[in-house]
Tab-separated table of C-alpha atoms in Angstrom:
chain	number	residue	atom	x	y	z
A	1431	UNK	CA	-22.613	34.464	24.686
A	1432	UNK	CA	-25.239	31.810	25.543
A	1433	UNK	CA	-26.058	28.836	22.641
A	1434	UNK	CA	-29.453	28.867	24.057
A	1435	UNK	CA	-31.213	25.430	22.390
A	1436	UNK	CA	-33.351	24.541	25.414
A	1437	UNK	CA	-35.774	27.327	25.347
A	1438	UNK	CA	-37.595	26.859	22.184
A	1439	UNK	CA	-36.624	22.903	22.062
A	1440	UNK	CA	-39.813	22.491	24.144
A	1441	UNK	CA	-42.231	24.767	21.721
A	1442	UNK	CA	-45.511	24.143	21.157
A	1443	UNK	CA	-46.399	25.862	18.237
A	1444	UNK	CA	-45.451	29.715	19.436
A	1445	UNK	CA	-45.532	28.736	22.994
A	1446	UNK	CA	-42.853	28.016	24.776
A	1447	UNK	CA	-43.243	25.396	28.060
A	1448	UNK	CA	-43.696	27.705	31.179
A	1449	UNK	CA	-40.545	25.953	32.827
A	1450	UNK	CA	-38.022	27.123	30.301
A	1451	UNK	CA	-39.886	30.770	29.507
A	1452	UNK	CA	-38.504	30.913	33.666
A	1453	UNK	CA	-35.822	29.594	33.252
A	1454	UNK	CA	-34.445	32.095	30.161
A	1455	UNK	CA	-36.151	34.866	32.546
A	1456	UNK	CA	-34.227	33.872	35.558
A	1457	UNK	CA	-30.865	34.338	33.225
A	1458	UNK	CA	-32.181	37.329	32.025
A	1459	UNK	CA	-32.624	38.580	35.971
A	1460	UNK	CA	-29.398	37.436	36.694
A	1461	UNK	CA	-27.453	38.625	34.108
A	1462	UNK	CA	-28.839	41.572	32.385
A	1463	UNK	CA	-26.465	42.077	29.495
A	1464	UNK	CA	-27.147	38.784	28.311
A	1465	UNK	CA	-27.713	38.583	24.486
A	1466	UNK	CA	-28.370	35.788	22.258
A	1467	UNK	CA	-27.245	34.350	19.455
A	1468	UNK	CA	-29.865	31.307	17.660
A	1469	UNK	CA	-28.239	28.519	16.918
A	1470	UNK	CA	-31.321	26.342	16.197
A	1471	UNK	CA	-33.326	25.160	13.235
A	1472	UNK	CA	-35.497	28.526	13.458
A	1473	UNK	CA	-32.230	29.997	12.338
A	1474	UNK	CA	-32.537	28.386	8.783
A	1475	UNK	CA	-36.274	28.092	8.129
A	1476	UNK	CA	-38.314	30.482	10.273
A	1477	UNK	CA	-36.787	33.534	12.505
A	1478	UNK	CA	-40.073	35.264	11.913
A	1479	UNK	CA	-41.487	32.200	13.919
A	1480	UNK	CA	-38.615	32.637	16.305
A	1481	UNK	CA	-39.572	35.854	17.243
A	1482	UNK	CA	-43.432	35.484	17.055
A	1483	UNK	CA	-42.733	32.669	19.731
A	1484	UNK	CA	-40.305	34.778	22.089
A	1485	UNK	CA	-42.989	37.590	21.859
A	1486	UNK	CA	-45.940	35.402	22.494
A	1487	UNK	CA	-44.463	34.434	25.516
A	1488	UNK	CA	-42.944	37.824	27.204
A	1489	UNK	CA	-39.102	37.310	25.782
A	1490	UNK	CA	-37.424	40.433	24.686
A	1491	UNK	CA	-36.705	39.944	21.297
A	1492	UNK	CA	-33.970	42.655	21.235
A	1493	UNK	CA	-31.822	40.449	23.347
A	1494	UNK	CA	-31.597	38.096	19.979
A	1495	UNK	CA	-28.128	39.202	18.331
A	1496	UNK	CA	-27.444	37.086	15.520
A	1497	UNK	CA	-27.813	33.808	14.309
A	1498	UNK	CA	-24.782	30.965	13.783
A	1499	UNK	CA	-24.538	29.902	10.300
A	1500	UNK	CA	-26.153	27.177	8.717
A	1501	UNK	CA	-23.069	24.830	7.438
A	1502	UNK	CA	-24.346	21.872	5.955
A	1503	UNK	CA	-23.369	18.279	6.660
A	1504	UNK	CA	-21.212	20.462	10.066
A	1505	UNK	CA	-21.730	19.800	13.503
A	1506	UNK	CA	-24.054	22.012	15.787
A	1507	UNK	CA	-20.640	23.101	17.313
A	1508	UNK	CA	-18.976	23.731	14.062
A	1509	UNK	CA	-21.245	26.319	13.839
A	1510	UNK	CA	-21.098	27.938	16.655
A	1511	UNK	CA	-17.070	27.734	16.307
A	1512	UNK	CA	-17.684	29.704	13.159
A	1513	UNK	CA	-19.917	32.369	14.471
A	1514	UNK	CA	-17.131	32.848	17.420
A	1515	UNK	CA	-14.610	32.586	14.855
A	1516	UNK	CA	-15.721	35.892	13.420
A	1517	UNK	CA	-16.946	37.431	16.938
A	1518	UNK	CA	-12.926	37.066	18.158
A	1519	UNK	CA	-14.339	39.997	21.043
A	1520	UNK	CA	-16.278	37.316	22.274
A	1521	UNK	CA	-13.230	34.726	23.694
A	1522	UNK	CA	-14.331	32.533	26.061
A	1523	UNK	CA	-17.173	34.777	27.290
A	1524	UNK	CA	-20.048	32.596	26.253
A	1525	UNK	CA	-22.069	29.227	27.604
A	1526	UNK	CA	-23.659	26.806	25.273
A	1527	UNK	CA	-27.257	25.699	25.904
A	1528	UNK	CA	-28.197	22.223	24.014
A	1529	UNK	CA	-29.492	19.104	23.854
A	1530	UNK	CA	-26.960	17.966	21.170
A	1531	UNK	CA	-23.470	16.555	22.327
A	1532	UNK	CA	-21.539	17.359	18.972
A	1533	UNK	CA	-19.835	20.565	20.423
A	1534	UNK	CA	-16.223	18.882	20.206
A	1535	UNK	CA	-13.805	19.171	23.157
A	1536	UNK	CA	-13.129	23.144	23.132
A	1537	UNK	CA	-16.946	23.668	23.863
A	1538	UNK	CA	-17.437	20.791	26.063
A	1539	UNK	CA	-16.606	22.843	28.943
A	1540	UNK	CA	-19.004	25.839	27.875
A	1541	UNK	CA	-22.132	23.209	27.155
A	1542	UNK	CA	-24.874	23.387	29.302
A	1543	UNK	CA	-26.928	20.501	27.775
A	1544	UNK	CA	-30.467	20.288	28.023
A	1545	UNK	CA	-33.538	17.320	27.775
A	1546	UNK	CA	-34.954	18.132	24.143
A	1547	UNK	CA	-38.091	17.743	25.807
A	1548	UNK	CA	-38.860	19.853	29.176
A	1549	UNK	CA	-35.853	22.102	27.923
A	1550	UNK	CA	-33.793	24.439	30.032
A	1551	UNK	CA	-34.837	24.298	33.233
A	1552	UNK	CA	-34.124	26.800	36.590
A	1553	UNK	CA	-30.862	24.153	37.337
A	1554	UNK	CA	-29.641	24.147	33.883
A	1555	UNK	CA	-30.085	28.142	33.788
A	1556	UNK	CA	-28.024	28.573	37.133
A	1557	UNK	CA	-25.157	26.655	35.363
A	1558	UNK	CA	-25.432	29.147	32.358
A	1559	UNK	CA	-25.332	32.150	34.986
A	1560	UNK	CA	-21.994	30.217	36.830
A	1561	UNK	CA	-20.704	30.162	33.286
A	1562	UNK	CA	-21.335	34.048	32.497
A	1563	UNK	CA	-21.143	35.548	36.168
A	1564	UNK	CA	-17.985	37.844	35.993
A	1565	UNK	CA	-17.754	38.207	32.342
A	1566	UNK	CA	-17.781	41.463	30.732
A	1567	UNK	CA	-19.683	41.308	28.094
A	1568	UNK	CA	-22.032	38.305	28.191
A	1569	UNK	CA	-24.428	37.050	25.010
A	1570	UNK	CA	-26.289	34.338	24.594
A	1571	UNK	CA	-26.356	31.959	21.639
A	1572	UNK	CA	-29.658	30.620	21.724
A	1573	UNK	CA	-30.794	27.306	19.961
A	1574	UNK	CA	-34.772	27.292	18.976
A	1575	UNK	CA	-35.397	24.487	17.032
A	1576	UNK	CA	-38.607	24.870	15.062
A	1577	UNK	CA	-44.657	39.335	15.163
A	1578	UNK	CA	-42.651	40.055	11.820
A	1579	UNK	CA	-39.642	39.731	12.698
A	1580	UNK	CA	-36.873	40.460	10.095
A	1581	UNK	CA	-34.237	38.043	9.379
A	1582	UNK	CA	-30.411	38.102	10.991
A	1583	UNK	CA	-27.769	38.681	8.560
């Protein structure tokens, strides 16, 4: 599992910044049975948007698994504690891309934190492939903050 925030951090409009379309492309290469999970502000007000974006710029949409929940007044890693908290197959098979540091100690380790503004980059995206090189079953959480897509349940 991959918190993926740096991706669509650096979105203009439905177009993603070159650097981190790579960069989610190079994980993709590198790890093929990477899936994601949105952890982002696109999560709450616009997956439609989320997936108009990832399609716009060549992402596989399919990868996209679920979607943390939206827990208000919570942490960004409260959230993602609570979507692993009911994906127990998941253990400690997962990295955490963001730009946010309010993950809490048990996530520190699995953070790969990004610049909110060039997003993940080729460095940051080998860290996520250390983190999920080995593992089993490997999904990504992605964070996407801001064609018809239909909403995660």
């Amino acid at each position: 599992d991959v918190a993926l925030d740096g991706v669509a951090d650096a979105v203009i409009r439905t177009t993603f910044a070159p650097r981190a379309v790579d960069a989610l492309e190079f994980i993709v290469e590198a790890v093929p049975d990477v899936r994601i999970v949105m952890s982002s502000t696109w999560r709450i007000n616009d997956m439609a948007g989320a997936c108009r974006a990832f399609r716009a710029n060549g992402l596989d949409w399919e990868r996209v698994l679920d979607s943390t929940p939206n827990l208000q007044g919570q942490t960004r890693g409260d959230e993602i504690r609570a979507w692993l908290s009911r994906h127990p197959e998941v253990g400690t098979e997962f990295a955490v891309v963001d730009d946010r540091l309010d993950m809490g100690d048990d996530l520190a380790p699995r953070l790969v934190r990004v610049d909110p503004r060039s997003g993940l980059t080729i460095e940051r995206a080998i860290r996520v492939i250390e983190l999920l090189v080995g593992v089993r079953d490997r999904t990504v959480t992605a964070e996407a903050d801001q064609a018809s897509c239909p909403s995660l349940g």
